[in-house]
Coordinates of C-alpha atoms and ligand atoms in Angstrom, one line a residue:
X91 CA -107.0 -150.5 78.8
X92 CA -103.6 -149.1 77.6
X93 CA -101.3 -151.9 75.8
X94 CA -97.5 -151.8 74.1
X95 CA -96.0 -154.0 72.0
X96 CA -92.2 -154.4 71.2
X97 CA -91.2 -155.7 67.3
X98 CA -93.5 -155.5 64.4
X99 CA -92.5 -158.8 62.9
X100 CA -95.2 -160.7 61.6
X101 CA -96.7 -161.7 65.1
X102 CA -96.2 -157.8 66.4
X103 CA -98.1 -156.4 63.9
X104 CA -100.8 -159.2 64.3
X105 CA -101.0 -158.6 67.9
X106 CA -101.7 -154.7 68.0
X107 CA -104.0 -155.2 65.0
X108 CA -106.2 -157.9 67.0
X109 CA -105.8 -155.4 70.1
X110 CA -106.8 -152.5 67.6
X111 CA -109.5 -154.2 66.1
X112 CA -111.1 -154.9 69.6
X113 CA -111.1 -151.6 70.6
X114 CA -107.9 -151.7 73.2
X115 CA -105.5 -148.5 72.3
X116 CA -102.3 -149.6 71.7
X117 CA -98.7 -148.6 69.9
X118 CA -96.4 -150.9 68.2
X119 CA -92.7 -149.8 68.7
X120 CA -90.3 -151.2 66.1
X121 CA -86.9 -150.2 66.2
X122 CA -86.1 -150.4 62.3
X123 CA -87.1 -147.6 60.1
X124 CA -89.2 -149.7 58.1
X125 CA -90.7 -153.1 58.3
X126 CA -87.4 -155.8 58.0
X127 CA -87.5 -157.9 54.6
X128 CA -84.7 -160.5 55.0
X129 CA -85.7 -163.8 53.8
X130 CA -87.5 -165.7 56.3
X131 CA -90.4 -167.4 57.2
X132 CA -92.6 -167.8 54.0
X133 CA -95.9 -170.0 54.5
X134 CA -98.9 -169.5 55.9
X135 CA -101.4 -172.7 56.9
X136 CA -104.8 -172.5 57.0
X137 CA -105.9 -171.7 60.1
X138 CA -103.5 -168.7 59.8
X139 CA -105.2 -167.6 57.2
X140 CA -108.7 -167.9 58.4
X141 CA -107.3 -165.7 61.4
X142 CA -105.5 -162.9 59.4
X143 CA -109.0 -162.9 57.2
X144 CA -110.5 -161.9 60.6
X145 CA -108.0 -159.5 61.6
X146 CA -108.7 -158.0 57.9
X147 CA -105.0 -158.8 56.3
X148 CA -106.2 -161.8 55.1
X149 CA -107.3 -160.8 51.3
X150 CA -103.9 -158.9 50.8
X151 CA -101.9 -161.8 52.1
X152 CA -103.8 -164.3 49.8
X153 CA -103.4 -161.9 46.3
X154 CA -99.5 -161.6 47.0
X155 CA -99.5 -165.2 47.8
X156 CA -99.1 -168.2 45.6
X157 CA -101.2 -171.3 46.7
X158 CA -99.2 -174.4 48.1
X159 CA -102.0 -177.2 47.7
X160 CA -99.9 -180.1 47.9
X161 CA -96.4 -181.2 50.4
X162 CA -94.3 -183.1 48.5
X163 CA -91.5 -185.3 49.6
X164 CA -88.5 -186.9 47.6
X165 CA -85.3 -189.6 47.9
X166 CA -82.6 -187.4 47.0
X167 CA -81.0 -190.9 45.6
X168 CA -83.4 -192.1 43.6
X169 CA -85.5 -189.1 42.9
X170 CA -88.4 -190.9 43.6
X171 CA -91.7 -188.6 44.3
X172 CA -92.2 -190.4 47.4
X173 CA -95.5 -188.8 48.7
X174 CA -97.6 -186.0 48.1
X175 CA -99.8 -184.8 51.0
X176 CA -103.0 -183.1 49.7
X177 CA -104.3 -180.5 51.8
X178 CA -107.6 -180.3 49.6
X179 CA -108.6 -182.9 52.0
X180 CA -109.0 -180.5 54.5
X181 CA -112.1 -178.5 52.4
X182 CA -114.7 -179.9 55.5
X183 CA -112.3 -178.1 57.8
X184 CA -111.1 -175.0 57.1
X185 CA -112.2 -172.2 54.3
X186 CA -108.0 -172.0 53.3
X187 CA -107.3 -175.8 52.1
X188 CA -104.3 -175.1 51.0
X189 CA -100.8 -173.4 52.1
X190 CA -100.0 -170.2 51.0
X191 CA -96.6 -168.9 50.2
X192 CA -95.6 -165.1 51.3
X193 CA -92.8 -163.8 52.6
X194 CA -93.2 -162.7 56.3
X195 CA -92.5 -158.8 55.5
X196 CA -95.6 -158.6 53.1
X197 CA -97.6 -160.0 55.8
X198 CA -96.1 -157.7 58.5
X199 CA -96.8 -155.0 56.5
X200 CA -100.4 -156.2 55.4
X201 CA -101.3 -156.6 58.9
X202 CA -99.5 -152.9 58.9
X203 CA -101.8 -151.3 56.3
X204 CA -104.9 -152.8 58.2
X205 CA -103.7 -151.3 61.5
X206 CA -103.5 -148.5 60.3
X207 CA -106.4 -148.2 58.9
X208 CA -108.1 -148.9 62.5
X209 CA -106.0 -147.3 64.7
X210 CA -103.8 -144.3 63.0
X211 CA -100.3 -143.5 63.8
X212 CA -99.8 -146.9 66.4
X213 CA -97.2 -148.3 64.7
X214 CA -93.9 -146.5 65.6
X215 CA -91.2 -147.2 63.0
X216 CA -87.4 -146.4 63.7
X217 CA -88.4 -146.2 67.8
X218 CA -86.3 -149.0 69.8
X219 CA -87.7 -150.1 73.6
X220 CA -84.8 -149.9 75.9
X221 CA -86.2 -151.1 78.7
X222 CA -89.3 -151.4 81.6
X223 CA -90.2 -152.0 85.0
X224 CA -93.8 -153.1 86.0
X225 CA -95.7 -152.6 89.9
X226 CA -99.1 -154.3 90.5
X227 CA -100.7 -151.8 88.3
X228 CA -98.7 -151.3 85.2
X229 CA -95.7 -151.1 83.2
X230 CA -93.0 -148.5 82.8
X231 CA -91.6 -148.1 79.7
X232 CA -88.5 -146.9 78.3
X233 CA -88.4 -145.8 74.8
X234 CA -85.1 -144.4 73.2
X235 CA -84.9 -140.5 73.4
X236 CA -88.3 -140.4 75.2
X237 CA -89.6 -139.6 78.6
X238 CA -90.9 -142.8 80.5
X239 CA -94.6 -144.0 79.2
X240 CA -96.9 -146.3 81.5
X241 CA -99.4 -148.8 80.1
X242 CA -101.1 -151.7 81.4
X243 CA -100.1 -154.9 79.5
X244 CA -97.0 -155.0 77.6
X245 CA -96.0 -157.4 75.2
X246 CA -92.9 -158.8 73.9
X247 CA -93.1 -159.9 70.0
X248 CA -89.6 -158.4 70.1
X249 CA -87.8 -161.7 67.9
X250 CA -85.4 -164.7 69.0
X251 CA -82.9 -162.3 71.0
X252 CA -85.9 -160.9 73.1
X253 CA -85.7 -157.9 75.2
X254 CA -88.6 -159.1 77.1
X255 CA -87.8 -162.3 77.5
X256 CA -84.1 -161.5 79.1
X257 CA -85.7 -158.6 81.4
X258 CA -88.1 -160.8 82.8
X259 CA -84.8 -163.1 83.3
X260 CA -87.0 -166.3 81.7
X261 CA -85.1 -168.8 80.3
X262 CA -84.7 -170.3 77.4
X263 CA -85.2 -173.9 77.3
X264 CA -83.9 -175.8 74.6
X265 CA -80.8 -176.8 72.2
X266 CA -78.9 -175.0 69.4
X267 CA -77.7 -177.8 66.3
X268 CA -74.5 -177.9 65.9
X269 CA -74.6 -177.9 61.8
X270 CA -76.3 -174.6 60.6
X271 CA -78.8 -174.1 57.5
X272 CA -77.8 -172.7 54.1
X273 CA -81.0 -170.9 52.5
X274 CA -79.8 -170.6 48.7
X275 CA -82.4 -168.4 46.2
X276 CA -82.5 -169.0 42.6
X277 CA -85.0 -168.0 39.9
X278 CA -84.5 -171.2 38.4
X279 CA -87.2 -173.3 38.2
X280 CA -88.2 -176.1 39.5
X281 CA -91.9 -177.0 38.6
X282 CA -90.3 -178.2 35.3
X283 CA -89.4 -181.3 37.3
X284 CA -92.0 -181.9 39.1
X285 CA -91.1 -180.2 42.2
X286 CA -94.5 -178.9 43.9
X287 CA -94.6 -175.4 45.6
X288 CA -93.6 -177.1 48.9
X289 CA -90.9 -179.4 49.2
X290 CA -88.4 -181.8 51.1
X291 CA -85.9 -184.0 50.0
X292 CA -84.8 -187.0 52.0
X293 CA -80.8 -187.9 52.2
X294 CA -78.5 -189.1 55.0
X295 CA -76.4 -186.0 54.3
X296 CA -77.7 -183.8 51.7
X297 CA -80.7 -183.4 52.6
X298 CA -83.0 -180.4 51.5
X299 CA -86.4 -178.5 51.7
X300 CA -87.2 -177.1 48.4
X301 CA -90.1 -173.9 47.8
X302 CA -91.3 -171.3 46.3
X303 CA -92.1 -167.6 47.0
X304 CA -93.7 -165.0 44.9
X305 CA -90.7 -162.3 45.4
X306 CA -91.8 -159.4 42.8
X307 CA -94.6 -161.5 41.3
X308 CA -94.1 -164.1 38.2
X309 CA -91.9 -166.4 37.7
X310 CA -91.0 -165.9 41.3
X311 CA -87.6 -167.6 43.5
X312 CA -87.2 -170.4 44.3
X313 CA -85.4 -170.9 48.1
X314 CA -83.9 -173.9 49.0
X315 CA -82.4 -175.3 52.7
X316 CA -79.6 -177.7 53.2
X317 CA -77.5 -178.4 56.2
X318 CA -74.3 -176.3 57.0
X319 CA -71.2 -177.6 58.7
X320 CA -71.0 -175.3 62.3
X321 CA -68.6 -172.4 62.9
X322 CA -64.6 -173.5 62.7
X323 CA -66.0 -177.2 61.7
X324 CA -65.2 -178.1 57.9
X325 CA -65.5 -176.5 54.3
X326 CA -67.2 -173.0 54.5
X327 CA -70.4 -173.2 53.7
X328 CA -70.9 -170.7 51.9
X329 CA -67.9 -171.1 49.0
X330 CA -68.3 -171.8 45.9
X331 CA -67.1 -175.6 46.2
X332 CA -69.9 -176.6 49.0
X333 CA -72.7 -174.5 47.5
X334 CA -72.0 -176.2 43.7
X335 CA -72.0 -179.5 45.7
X336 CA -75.4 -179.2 48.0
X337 CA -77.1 -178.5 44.8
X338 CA -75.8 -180.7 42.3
X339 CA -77.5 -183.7 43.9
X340 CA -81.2 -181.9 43.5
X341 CA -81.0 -180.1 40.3
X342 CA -77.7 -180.7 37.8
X343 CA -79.2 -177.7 35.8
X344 CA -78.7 -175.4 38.3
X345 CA -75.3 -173.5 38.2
X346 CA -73.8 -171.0 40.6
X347 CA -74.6 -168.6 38.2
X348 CA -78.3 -169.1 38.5
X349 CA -78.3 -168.4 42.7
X350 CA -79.3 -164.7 43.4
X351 CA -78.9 -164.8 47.4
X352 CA -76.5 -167.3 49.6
X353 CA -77.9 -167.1 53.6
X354 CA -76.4 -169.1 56.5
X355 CA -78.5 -169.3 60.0
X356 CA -77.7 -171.4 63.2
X357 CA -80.7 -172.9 64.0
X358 CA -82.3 -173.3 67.5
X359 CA -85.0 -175.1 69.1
X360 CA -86.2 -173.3 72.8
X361 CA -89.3 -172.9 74.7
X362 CA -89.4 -170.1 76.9
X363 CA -89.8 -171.5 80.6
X364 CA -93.1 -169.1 80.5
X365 CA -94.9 -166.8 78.7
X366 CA -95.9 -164.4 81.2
X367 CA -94.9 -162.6 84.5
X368 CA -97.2 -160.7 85.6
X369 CA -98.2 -158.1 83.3
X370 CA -95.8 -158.6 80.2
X371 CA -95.9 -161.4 78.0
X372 CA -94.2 -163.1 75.5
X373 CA -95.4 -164.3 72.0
X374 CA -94.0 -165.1 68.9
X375 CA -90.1 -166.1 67.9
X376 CA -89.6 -164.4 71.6
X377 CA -91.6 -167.1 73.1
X378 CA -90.8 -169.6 71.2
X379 CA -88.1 -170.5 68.2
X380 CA -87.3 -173.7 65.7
X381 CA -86.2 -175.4 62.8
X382 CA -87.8 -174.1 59.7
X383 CA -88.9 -177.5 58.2
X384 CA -92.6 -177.6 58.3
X385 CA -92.9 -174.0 58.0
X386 CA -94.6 -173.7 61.6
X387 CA -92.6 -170.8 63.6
X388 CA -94.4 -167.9 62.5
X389 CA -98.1 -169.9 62.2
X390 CA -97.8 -170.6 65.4
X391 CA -96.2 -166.7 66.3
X392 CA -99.5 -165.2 64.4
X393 CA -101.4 -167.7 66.5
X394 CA -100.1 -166.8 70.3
X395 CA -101.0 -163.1 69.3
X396 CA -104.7 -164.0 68.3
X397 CA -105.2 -166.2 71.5
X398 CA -103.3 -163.5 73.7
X399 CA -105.7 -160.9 72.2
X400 CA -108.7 -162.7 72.9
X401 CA -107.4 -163.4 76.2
X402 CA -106.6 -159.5 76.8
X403 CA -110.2 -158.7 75.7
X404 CA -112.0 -160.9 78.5
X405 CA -109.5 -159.3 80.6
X406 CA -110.5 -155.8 80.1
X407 CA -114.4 -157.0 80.7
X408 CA -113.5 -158.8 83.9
X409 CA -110.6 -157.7 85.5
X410 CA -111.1 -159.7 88.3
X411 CA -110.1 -162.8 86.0
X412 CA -106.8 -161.3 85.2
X413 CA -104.8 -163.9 87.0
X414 CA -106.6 -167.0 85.5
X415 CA -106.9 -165.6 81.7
X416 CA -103.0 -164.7 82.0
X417 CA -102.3 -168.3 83.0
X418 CA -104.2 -169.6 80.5
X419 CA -102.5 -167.9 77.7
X420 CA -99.4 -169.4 79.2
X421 CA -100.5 -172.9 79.5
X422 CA -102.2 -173.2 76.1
X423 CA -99.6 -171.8 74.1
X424 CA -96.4 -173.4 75.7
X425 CA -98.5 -176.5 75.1
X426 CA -99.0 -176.1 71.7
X427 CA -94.8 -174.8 71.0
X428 CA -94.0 -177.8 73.5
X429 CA -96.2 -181.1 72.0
X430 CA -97.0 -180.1 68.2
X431 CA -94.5 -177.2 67.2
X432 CA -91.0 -178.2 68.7
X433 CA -91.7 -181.7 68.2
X434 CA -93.0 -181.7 64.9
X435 CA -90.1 -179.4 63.5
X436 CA -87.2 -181.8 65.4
X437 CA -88.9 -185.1 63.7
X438 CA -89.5 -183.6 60.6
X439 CA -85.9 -183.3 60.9
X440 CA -85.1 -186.6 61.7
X441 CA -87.3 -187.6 58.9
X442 CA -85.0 -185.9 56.3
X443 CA -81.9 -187.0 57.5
X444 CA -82.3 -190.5 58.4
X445 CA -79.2 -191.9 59.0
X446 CA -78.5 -195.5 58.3
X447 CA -79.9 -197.5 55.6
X448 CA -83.1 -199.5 57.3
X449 CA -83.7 -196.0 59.3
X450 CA -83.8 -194.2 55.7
X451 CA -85.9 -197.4 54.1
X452 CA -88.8 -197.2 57.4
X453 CA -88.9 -193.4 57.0
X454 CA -89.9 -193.9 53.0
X455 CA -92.3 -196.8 53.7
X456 CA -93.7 -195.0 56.4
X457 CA -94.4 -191.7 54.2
X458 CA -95.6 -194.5 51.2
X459 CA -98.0 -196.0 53.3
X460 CA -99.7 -192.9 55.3
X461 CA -99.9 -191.1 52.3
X462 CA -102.0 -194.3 50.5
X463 CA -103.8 -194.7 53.3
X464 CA -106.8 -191.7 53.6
X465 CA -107.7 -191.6 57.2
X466 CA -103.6 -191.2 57.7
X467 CA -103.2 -189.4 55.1
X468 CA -105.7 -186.7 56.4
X469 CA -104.5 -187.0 60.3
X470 CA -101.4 -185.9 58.7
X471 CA -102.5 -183.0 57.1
X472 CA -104.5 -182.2 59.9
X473 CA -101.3 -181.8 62.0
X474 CA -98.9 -180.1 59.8
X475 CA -101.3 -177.6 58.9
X476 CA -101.8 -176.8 62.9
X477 CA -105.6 -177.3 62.8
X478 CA -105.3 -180.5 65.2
X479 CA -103.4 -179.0 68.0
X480 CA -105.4 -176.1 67.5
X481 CA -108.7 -178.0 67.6
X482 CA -107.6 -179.9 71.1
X483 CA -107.2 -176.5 72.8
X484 CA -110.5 -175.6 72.2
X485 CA -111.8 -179.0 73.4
X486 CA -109.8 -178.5 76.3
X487 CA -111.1 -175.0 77.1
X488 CA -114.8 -176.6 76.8
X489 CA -114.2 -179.5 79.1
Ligands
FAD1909 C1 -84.3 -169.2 57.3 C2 -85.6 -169.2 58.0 C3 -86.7 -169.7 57.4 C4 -87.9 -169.7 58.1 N1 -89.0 -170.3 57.4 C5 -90.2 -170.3 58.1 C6 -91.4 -170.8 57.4 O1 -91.3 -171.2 56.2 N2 -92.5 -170.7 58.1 C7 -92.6 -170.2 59.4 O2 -93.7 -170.2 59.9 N3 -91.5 -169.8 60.0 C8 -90.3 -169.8 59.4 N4 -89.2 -169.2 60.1 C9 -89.4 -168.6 61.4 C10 -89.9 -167.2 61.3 O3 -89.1 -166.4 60.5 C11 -90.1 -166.6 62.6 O4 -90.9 -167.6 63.4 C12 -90.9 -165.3 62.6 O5 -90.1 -164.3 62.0 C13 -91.3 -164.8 64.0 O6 -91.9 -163.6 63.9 P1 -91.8 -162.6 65.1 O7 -92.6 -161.4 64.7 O8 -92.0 -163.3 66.4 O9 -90.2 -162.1 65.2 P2 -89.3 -161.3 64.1 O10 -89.8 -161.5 62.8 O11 -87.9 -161.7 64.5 O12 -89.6 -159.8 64.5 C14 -89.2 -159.2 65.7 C15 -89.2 -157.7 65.5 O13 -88.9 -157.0 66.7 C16 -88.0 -155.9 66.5 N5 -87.3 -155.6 67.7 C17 -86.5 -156.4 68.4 N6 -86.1 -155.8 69.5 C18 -86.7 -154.6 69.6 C19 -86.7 -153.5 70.5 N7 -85.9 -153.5 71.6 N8 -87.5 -152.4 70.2 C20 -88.3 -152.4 69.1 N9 -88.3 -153.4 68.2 C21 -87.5 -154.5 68.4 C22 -87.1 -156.5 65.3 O14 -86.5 -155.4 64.6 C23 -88.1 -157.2 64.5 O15 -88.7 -156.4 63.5 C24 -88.0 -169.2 59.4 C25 -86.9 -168.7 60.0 C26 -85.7 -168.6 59.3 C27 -84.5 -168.1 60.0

């Protein structure tokens, strides 16, 4: 079996390593020159980890890591330390209990490294997909400056704006927000007040998510995210006025001086309407894309690829249950974007910036009391770190 994969990303990179690994040739066109490192997704939950430790980028990931055990969450008003979710209470479940924090190009390029260690020269740097085709029994493809190449599967890991996705004419379910998010990066640090690796801050308008990454290795940055105004709607976000204001409220010792990077994104949150047609796929940010709170887009990217592989692997040893292992790839994953991923991210949301004052009072109380409480507190963990919606897949798979 012949496979291609568009984008090396973090889930591209994952997905022609698990195909590697298994024994499946296949090439990994990216069309950047080297690996993109723009700040972006940063943690890694456990069950991530346990698969990249499979795939063999797992020990790399974990040394240029730094180790997230607890999720903390704050009243911007009061500055109350309103909860702190332990994910040590997850050591029965999982060998990683704990989050780690690394930015998503050092795992790309881990998952790089180990790729091509297995399978020499299949990641093609600087070499952008322009198109394809596909017939009952393969895919055309079209690669800049290159004669047309056939392969059997293809898959699209090929970002937000995907290719794939808009070739196979699938749409993109969803909403965009109409505020955007302002990613701000400072050296300046915030463990002296308490602040935990992984943060969010509750406030009817200013609220914030708060971490770290390990950047070039100690002391590290510090990135935080507040909401944005949208395009031609207030103060520019990015001016010195709004930026001095977002972050006076979480840390008066911070000064505009102290911020090394200023980012804004618009945010969306879609579901592709599928994840296959016929013999191309979708997986990762191409499949699926969302709010950054809960750090759970490219978790649940790396996790697509894994389950496509597997999927892919059957395939190859029973062709005749190409039909039913394709669906199934579609059904699971969607499911898992759809009921834990999109609606997770959207309440964690909700959570932050609970509006009026008794909604803002019930979201505290509620955090309070699942926190104290340890069966909650543990269901909790169970679900932001992914193994829960993971685990029900695979007790629907054995039913
Ligand atoms: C501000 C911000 C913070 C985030 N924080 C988190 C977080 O904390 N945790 C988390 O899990 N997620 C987070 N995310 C989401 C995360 O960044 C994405 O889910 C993740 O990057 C998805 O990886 P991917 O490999 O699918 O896509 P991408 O990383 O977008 O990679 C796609 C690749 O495809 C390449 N490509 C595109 N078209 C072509 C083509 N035609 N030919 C060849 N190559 C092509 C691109 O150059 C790119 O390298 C965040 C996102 C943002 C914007």
């Amino acid at each position: 079996m012949k496979c291609a994969v568009i984008g090396a990303g973090p889930v591209g990179t994952a997905m022609g390593l698990a195909l590697a690994r298994a024994g499946i040739e296949v090439t990994v066109f990216e069309k950047e020159p080297s690996l993109p490192d723009d700040p972006r997704a940063a943690t890694l939950q456990p069950p991530t980890l346990a698969m990249l430790d499979t795939l063999g980028s797992g020990a790399e990931v974990l040394e240029k890591g730094l180790r997230a055990p607890v999720f903390q969450f704050r009243d911007r008003a009061s500055d109350e330390i309103v909860a702190e979710y332990d994910y040590g209470l997850l050591e029965d479940e999982t060998p990683h209990p704990y989050a780690v924090q690394c930015e998503q190009y050092k795992v790309a390029t881990a998952n790089a490294r180990a790729l091509e260690a297995v399978a020499p020269g299949a990641l093609r740097l600087g070499t952008p997909v322009e198109g394809f085709s596909q017939d009952e029994s393969g895919v055309t493809l079209q690669v800049a400056g290159e004669a047309p190449s056939r392969v059997d599967y293809l898959i699209g890991c090929d970002g937000g704006r995907s290719l794939t996705r808009k070739t196979l004419g699938i749409a993109f379910e969803g909403f965009t927000y109409e505020e955007r998010f302002l990613v701000l990066t400072t050296p300046h640090d915030f463990a002296a007040r308490r602040f935990a690796v992984r943060n969010y801050v509750l406030d009817p308008v200013q609220w914030c998510a708060l971490f770290k990454v390990p950047h070039e290795g100690p002391p590290g940055l510090w990135r935080t995210v507040f909401p944005a105004p949208g395009a031609n709607e207030g103060p520019d976000p990015l001016s010195d006025d709004y930026v001095a204001a977002q972050i006076a409220g979480v840390e008066p010792a911070l000064t505009l001086g102290d911020l090394q990077h200023r980012n804004l994104y618009v945010v969306n949150q879609r579901v592709a309407a599928s994840f296959r047609k016929g013999r191309v796929f979708l997986a990762g940010d191409s499949a699926h894309v969302n709010n950054p709170l809960g750090g759970l887009g490219m978790n649940s990217g790396i996790h697509d690829a894994v389950n496509l592989a597997e999927k892919l692997v059957r395939l190859r040893d029973a062709p005749a249950e190409a039909e039913r292992l394709s669906d199934a790839y579609d059904r699971e994953r969607r499911q898992i974007a759809r009921d834990y991923v999109q609606a997770q991210t959207i309440q964690n949301k909700k959570r932050l910036e609970a509006k009026t004052p008794e909604a803002r009072a019930a979201a505290l109380q509620e955090l309070r009391d699942s926190a104290a409480d340890p069966a909650r507190h543990k269901a909790w963990v169970m679900r932001a770190s992914l193994i829960a919606g993971l685990r029900e897949l695979e007790a629907e798979a054995e039913a």
